[in-house]
Amino acid sequence: MINKALNHLEELLVTFLMGAATVIIFVAVAHRYLAGVDIPGLQDWLLTLNFGWAQELCIIMFVWMAKFGAAYGVRTGIHVGVDVLINRLDDNMRGKFIVFGLLAGATFTGIVATLGAHFVWENGAHYFFFNLFGIAGEDLYEGPTTPDLEWPTWIVYSAIPLGSSLMCFRFLQVCLAFIRTGELPHHDHGHVDGLEEETPPVDVDVYGMDDNLHMHDLKHTMVGDRRSGEERRRDAAGKPDPERRQGERRTNDDDGDQQ
Amino acid sequence: MNALVIFGLLAVLMLTGMPISISLGLTVLTFLFTMTQVPLESVALKLFTGIEKFEIMAIPFFILAGNFLTHGGVAKRMINFATSMVGHWYGGLGLAGVLACALFAAVSGSSPATVVAIGSILLPAMVKAGFPNKFGAGVIATSGALGILIPPSIVMVMYSVATNTSVGALFMAGVLPGLALAATLGGVTWYRAKKFDYPRQPKATWGERWKAFRASVWGLLLIVVVMGGIYTGIFTPTEAAAMSAVYAFICAVFIYRDLGMKDVPKVLLNSANMSAMLLYIITNAVLFSFIMTNENIPQALADWMLGNGLGMITFLLAVNVILLLAGNFMEPSSIVLIFAPILFPVAVALGIHPVHFGILMVVNMEVGMCHPPVGLNLYVASGITKMGITELTVAVWPWLLSMLVFLGVVTYWPGLSLWLPRQLGML
């Protein structure tokens, strides 16, 4: 439940950052050129706007996107490694190497998260929180701000500890799932939408049609089959029917094509 | 000594199959904790500032632009256009495959996606027209790699990030070699089709060609937006990338209508996923090259090369061999990010032009995508043709061989890459 909410939040954040950064740069560039065009009224208004901060904001958004997207990427299996060697090992050894790799990922991101948290704390978060709760008094460092937006850098940089912790968590999650089920998330780099796929419409169950014109699943009887495979086979053996034979052979061909 | 330990550790970690970014990061951490006095703080800072460059942000934008147009509908339009132009020559559909791959790869920016998109539409058509399966698979698997040479190319942005070379000049420099490689692959296709007398398509009328061109031109204008924008100075490369993303969105949703508004979040998420992965490798590769520079490894390599009287020719040969070997195991962006910072200072010391060196590396990456054991294009092609990798390796060899010859030409003839950017005054 919490995990699902986290998944959604992660996806939402990453999607938003990607879209928003694009729009911001587009608007900034459009503004730069439109402000030079002499349109009464509009030009005056455009000239009052300043988009000098767009570049900085875009960088910040993409750094956040990179950190959280990397965590999302662990879940989708997009982080590629060199797997030629371990794929030649037997399943048991391969499994051990995969677990090792995932744990190494968790270790690295864990260390980075700690380093990052330390850095963020020293660069202003300490001051901010102590001030917030009124425990200030010692001379703490207020921390720098970003040049254009003048945001405190510790807020900007907190992407590192937050993103890396999330990534560490994702590595552990994937590792646990792998130990339990033996399955790894895998990203399909060659996926293209809009190619014709040979999937039948949902409401047609070709396996359920017992009319000899459609394929039958010979190995597994499906729910809704009017006759079990056993019966069908006994039928065919008892009463040699050339047409049905042919039908079945075609069935096998069909199956082969689909694989 | 330290260099050997670093590389040994990196190689071992990589071979365990963990993500490349993680193995880079762990190597750096191990090195920092055990072998050096570099303060941890300076590294923590690098971790934050490593990708804080506006130039790097071109990568997510180009990926987004490509993802909007990586669609079966766009592929179909490109194929129609290509077939109407060259279909009546020998090996018509094969030639059309080369052309369509070049166009689609340039727009989509992904080699494997190009192989799938063009291949799954064109290969059945080729088989139906009477081409052997092997021929079609060879053409598509190799031509799909054209995309990383023809701009806009993400690998080139990676190279420019790693070496501080101008993206605009690299893009321009990629145009002529890209066209030349497409012509080479087309030539091989034509020659083999003529030799084995493969079928030709009926010649299309100019009316049909115009119609097919009008349908595909909207996607192709993306290249014009990027190249024109950068060349005329209207946009910086990153702005051009953002503009091309917006253009691709308008094109896919409002002009082609391949995508609805409801598909847009999915495209955004996929692009963010891909870009985050690449940016993560960049962050760690920046750290890695930081400790390399800190240990003076590129400098030592350059001194050693010069001290032994090894000239440009030997060095370039060695570079090609190293990169081709690395291409056996890794994907292009990681190779560029790891090797470019090491090899680049040597290349500059030997008087090799940075842009020429970049093009050479990119062509190398292309070859690496198409040869076993790990050529990604081969795997994807094997998925759509249902041929085994061994069988495919045999199928691609005529094209692969011509690519290797082409690599030799690019390596030792800098003029091919440098002429156009020089003419345009970008160098």
Short mmCIF file of C-alpha atoms in Angstrom, two decimals, chain B residues 20 63 83 109 162 173 185 220 228 235-236 250 264 272 274 310 333-334 342 368 382 417 420-421:
data_model
loop_
_atom_site.label_atom_id
_atom_site.label_comp_id
_atom_site.label_asym_id
_atom_site.label_seq_id
_atom_site.Cartn_x
_atom_site.Cartn_y
_atom_site.Cartn_z
CA ILE B 20 28.24 0.07 -15.22
CA ILE B 63 15.71 11.52 -25.81
CA THR B 83 10.67 2.87 -51.19
CA GLY B 109 18.05 8.65 -31.85
CA ALA B 162 33.55 14.33 -21.71
CA ALA B 173 31.10 16.89 -38.79
CA LEU B 185 25.85 0.23 -46.89
CA LEU B 220 12.48 14.97 -40.96
CA GLY B 228 19.48 24.96 -38.59
CA PHE B 235 19.57 28.34 -30.29
CA THR B 236 22.32 26.91 -28.17
CA ILE B 250 3.44 18.87 -31.82
CA VAL B 264 2.09 11.91 -23.42
CA ALA B 272 12.88 10.37 -18.00
CA MET B 274 16.21 6.55 -20.10
CA LEU B 310 54.71 6.11 -31.40
CA SER B 333 27.59 5.94 -24.08
CA SER B 334 29.53 4.16 -21.33
CA ILE B 342 41.70 8.98 -21.12
CA GLY B 368 30.40 -2.28 -32.06
CA SER B 382 17.42 -11.74 -33.82
CA SER B 417 34.81 14.73 -41.02
CA LEU B 420 31.92 20.54 -43.71
CA PRO B 421 32.33 22.24 -40.31
#
